[in-house]
Tab-separated table of N, CA and C in Angstrom:
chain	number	residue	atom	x	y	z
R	6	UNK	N	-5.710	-74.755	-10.209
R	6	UNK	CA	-5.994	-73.370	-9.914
R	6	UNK	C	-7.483	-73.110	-10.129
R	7	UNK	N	-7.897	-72.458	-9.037
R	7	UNK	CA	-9.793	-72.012	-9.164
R	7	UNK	C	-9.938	-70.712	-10.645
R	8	UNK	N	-10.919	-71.119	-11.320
R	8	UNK	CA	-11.350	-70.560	-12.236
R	8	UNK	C	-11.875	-69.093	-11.493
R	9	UNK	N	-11.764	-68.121	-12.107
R	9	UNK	CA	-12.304	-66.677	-11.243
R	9	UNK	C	-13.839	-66.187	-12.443
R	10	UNK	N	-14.479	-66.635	-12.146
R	10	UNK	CA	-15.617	-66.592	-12.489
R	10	UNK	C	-16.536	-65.411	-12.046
R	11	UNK	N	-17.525	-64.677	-12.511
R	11	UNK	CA	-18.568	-64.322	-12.158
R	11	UNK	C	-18.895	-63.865	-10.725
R	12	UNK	N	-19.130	-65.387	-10.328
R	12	UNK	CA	-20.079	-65.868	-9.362
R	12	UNK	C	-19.127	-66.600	-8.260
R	13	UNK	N	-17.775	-66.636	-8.422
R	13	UNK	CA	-16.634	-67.037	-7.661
R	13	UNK	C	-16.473	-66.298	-6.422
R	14	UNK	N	-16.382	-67.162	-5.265
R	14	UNK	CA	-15.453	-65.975	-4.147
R	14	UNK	C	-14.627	-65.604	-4.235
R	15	UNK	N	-13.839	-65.649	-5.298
R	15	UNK	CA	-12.405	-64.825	-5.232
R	15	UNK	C	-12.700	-63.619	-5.492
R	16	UNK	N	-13.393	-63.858	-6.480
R	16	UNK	CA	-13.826	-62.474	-7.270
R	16	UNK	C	-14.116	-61.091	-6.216
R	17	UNK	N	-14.608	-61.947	-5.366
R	17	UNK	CA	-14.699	-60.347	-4.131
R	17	UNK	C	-14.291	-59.813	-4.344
R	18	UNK	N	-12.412	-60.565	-3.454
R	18	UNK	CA	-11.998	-59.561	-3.136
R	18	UNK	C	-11.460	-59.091	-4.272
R	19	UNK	N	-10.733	-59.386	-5.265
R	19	UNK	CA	-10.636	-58.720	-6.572
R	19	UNK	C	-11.230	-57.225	-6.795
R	20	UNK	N	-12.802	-57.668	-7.112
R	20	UNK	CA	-13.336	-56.709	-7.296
R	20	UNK	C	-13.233	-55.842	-6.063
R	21	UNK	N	-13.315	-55.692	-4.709
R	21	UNK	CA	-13.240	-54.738	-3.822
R	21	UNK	C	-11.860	-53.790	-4.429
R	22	UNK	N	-10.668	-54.214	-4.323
R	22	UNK	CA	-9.384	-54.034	-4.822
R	22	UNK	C	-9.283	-53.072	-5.853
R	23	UNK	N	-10.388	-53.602	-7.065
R	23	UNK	CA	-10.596	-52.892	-8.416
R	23	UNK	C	-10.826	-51.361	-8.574
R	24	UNK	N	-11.620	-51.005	-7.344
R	24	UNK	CA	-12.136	-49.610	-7.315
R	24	UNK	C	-11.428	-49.055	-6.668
R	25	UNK	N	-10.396	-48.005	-7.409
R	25	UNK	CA	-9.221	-46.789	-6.775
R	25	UNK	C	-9.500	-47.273	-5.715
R	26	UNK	N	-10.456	-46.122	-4.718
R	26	UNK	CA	-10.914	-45.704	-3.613
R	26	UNK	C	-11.156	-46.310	-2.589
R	27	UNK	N	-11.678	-47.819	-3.371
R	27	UNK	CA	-11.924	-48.725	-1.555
R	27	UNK	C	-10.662	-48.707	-0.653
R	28	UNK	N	-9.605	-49.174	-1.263
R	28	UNK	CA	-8.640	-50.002	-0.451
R	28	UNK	C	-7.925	-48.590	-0.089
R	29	UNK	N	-7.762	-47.327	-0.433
R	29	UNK	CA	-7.310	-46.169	0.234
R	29	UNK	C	-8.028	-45.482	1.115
R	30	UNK	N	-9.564	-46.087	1.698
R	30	UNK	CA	-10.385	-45.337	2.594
R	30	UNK	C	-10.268	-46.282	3.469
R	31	UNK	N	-10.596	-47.531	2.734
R	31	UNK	CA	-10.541	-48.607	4.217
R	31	UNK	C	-8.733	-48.357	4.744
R	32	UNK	N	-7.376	-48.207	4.312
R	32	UNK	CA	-6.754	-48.370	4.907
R	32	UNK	C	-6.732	-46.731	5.585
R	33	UNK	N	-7.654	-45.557	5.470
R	33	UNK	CA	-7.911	-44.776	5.997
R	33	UNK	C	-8.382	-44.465	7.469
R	34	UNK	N	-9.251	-45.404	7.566
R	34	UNK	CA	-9.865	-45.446	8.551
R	34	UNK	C	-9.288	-46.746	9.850
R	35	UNK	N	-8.147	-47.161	8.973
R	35	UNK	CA	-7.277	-48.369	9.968
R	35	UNK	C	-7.206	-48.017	11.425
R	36	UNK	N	-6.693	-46.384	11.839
R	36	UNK	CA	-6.314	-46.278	12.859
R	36	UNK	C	-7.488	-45.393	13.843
R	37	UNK	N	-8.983	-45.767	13.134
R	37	UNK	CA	-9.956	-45.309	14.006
R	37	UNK	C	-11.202	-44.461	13.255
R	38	UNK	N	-12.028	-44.224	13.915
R	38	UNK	CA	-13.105	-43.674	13.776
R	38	UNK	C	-12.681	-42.201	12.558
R	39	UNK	N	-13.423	-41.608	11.332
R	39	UNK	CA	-12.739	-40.355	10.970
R	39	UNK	C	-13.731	-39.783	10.449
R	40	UNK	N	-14.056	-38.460	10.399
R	40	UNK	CA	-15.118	-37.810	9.888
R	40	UNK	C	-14.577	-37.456	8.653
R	41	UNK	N	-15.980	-37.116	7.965
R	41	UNK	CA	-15.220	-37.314	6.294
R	41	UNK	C	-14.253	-35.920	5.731
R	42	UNK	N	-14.281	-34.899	6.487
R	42	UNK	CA	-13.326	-33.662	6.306
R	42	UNK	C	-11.759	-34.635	6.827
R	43	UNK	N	-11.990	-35.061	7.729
R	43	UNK	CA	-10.499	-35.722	8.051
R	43	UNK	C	-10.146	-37.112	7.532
R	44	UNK	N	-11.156	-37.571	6.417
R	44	UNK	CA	-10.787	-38.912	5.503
R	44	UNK	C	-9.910	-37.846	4.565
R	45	UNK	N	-10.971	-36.857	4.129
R	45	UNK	CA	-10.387	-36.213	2.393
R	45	UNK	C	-8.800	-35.123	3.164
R	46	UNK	N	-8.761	-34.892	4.072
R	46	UNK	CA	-6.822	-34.334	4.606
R	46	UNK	C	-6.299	-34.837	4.668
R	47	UNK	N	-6.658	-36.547	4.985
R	47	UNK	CA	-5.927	-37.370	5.296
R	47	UNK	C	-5.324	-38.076	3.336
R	48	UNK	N	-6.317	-38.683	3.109
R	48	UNK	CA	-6.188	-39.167	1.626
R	48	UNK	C	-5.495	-38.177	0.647
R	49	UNK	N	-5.982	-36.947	0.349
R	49	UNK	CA	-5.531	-35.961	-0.421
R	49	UNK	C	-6.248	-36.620	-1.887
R	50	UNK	N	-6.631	-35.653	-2.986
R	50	UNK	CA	-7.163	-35.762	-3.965
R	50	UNK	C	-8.264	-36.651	-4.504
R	51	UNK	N	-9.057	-36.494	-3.130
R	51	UNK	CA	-10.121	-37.075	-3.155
R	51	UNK	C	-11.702	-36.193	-3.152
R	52	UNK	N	-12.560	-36.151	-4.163
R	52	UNK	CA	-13.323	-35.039	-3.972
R	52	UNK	C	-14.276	-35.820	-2.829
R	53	UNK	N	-15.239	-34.570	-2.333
R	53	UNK	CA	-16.047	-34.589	-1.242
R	53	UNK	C	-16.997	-35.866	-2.063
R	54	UNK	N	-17.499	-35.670	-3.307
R	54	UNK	CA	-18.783	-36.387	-4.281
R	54	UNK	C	-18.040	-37.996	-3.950
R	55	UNK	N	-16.505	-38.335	-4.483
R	55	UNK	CA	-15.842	-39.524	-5.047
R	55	UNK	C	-16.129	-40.228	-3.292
R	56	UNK	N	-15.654	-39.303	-2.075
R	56	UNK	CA	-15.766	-39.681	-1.478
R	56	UNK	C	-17.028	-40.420	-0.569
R	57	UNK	N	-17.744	-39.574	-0.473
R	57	UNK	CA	-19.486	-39.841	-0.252
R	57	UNK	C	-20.027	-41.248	-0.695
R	58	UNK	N	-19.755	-40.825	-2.384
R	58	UNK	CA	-19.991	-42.379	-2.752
R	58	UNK	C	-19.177	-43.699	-2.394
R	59	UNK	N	-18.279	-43.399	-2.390
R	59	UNK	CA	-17.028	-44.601	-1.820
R	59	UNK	C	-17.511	-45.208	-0.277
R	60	UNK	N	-17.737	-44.410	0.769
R	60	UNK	CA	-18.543	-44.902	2.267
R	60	UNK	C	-19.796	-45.406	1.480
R	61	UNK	N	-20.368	-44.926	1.251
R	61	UNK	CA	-21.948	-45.387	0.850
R	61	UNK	C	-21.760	-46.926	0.557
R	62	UNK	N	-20.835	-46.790	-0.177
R	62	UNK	CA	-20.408	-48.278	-0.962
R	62	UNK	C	-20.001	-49.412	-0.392
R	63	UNK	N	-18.755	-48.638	0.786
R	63	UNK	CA	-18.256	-49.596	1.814
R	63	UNK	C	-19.011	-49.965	2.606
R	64	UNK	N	-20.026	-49.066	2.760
R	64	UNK	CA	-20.678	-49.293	3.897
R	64	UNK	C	-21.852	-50.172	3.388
R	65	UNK	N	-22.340	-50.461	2.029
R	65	UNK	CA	-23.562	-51.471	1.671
R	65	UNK	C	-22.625	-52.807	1.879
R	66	UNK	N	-21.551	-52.755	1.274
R	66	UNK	CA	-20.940	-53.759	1.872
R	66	UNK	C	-20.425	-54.444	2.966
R	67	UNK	N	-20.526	-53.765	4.348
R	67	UNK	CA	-20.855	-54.106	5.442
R	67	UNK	C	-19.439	-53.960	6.220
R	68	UNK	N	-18.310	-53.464	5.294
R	68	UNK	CA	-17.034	-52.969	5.596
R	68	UNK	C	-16.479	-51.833	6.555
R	69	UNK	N	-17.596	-50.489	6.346
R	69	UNK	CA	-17.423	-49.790	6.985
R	69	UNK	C	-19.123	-49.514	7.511
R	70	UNK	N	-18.530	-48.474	8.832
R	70	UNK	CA	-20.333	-48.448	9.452
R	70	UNK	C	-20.339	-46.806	9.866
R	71	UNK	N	-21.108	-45.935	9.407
R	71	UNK	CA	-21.486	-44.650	10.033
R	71	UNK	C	-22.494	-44.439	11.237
R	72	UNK	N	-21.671	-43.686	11.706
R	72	UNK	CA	-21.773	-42.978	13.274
R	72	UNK	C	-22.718	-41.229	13.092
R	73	UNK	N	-23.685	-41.442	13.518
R	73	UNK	CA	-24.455	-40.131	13.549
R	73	UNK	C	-24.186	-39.690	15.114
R	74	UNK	N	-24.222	-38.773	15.262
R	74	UNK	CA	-24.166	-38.196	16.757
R	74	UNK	C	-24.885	-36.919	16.761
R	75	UNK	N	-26.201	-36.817	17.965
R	75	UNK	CA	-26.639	-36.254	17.908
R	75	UNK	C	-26.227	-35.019	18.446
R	76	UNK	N	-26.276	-33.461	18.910
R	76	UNK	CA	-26.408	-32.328	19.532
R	76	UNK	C	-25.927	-32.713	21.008
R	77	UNK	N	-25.303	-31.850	21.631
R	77	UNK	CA	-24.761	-30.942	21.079
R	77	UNK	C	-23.983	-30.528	20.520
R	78	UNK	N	-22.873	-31.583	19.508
R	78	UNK	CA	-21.799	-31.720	19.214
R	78	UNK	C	-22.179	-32.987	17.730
R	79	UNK	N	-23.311	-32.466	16.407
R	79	UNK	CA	-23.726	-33.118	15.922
R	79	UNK	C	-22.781	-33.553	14.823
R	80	UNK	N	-21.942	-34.630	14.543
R	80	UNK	CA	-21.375	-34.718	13.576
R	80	UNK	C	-21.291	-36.161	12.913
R	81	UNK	N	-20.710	-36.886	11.755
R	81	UNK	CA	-20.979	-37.711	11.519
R	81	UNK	C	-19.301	-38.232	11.430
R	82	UNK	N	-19.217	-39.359	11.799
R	82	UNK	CA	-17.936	-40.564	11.889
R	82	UNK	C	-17.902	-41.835	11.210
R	83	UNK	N	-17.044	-42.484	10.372
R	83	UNK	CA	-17.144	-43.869	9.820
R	83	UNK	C	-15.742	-44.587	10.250
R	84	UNK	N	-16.219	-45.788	10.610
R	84	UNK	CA	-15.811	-46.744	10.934
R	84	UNK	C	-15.413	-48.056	10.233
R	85	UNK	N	-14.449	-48.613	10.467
R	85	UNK	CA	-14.107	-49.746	10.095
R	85	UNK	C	-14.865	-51.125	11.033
R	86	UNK	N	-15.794	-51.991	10.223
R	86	UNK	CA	-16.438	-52.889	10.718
R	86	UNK	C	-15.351	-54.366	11.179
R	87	UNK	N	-15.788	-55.199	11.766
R	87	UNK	CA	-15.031	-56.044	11.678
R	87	UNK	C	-14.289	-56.665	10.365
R	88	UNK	N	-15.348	-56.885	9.701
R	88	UNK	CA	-15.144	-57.626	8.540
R	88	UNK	C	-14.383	-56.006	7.315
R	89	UNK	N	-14.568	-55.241	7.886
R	89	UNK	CA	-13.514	-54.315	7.219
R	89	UNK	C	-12.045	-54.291	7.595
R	90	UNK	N	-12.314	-54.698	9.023
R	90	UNK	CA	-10.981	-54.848	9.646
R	90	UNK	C	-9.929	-56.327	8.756
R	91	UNK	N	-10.645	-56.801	8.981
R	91	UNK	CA	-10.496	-58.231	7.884
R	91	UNK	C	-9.900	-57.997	6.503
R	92	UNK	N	-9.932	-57.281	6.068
R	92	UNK	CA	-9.843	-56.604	4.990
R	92	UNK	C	-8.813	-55.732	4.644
R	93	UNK	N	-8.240	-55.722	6.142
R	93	UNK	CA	-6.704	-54.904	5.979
R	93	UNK	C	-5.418	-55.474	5.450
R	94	UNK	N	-5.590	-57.069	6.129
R	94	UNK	CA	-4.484	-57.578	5.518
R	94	UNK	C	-4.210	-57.651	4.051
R	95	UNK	N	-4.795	-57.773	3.298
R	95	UNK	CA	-5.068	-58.101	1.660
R	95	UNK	C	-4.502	-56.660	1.709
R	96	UNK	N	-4.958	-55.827	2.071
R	96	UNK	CA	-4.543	-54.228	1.798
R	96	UNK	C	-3.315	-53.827	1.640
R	97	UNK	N	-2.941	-54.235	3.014
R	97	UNK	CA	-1.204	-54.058	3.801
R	97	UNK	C	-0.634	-54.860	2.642
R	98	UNK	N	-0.907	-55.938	2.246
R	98	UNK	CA	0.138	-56.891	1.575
R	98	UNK	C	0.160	-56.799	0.052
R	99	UNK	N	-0.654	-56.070	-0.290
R	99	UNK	CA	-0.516	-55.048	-1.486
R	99	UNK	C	0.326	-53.748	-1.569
R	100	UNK	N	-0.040	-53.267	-0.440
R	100	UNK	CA	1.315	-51.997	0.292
R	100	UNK	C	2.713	-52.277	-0.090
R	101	UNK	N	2.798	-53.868	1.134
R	101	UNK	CA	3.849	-54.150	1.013
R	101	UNK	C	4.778	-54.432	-0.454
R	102	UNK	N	3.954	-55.361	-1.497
R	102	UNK	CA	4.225	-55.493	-2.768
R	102	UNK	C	4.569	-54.409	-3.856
R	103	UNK	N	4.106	-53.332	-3.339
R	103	UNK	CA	4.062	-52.107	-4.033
R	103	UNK	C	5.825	-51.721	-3.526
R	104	UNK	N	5.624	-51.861	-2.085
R	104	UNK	CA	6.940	-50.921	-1.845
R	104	UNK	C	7.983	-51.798	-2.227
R	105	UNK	N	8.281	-52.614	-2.642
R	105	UNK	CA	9.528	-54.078	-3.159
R	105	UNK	C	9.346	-53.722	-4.282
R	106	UNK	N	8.363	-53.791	-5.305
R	106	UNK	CA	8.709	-53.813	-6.404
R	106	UNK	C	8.151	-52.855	-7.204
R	107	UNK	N	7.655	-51.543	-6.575
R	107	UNK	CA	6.971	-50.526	-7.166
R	107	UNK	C	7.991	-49.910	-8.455
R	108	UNK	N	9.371	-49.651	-7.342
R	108	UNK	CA	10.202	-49.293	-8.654
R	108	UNK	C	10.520	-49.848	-10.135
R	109	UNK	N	10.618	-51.614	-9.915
R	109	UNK	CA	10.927	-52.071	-11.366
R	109	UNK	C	9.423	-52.222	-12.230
R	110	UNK	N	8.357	-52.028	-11.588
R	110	UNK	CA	6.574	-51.983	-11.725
R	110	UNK	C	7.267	-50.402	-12.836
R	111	UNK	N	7.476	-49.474	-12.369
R	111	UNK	CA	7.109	-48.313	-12.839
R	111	UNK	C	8.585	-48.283	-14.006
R	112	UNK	N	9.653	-48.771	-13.647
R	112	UNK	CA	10.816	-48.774	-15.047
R	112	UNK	C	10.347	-49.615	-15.935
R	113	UNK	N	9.956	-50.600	-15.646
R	113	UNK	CA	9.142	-51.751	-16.775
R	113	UNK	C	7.914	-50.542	-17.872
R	114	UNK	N	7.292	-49.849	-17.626
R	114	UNK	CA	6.351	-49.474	-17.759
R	114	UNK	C	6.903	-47.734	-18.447
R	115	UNK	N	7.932	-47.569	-17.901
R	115	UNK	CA	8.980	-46.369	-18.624
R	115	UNK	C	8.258	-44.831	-18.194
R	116	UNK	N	7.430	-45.259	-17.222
R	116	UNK	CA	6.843	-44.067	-16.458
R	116	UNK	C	7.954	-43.121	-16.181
R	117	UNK	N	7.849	-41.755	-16.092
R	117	UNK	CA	9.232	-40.981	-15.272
R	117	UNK	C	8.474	-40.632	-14.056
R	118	UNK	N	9.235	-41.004	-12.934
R	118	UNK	CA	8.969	-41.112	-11.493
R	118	UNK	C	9.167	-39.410	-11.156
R	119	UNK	N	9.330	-38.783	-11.801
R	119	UNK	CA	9.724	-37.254	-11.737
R	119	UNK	C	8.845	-36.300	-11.925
């Protein structure tokens, strides 16, 4: 088994994963282009600030890409890059893991689902 080091590629994606927000904006923007009033309706309990910084972030990372558009209809759009697109599967298959075993995840843990 690879040691997860530092300086490891695993560690990426790990760390991408780590931060709430990435993996709920990138799977945000799965089904297209979204301006950031229709990321934060879409997501729910996401402030305008958490959000801002979260693109900024995706986007140094080369995951997601912003769309300026000029007049007469000036607004701004972000996008899922290729290599963001790339990035869905790991997402989805965390989804998926969640929805199989979210329930005995949360009785183990004695959370009330209520």
């Amino acid at each position: 088994m690879e040691r997860v080091l530092a300086d490891c590629r695993s560690r990426l994606g790990f760390d991408l994963l780590g931060n709430t927000w990435n993996p709920v904006v990138l799977h945000a923007l799965a089904e297209g282009p979204r301006r950031p009033c229709e990321l934060r309706a879409e997501i729910g309990g996401i402030s305008a600030k958490v959000l801002t910084g979260t693109l900024r972030r995706l986007e140094g990372y080369a995951l997601v890409e912003r769309r300026a558009y000029t007049p007469p209809s000036p607004r701004v759009e972000y996008a899922l890059t290729g290599l963001g697109r790339s990035f869905l599967e790991p997402i989805r298959a965390l989804g998926r893991w969640s929805a199989e075993y979210g329930d005995a995840f949360v009785a183990a843990q004695g959370w009330d689902d209520g």
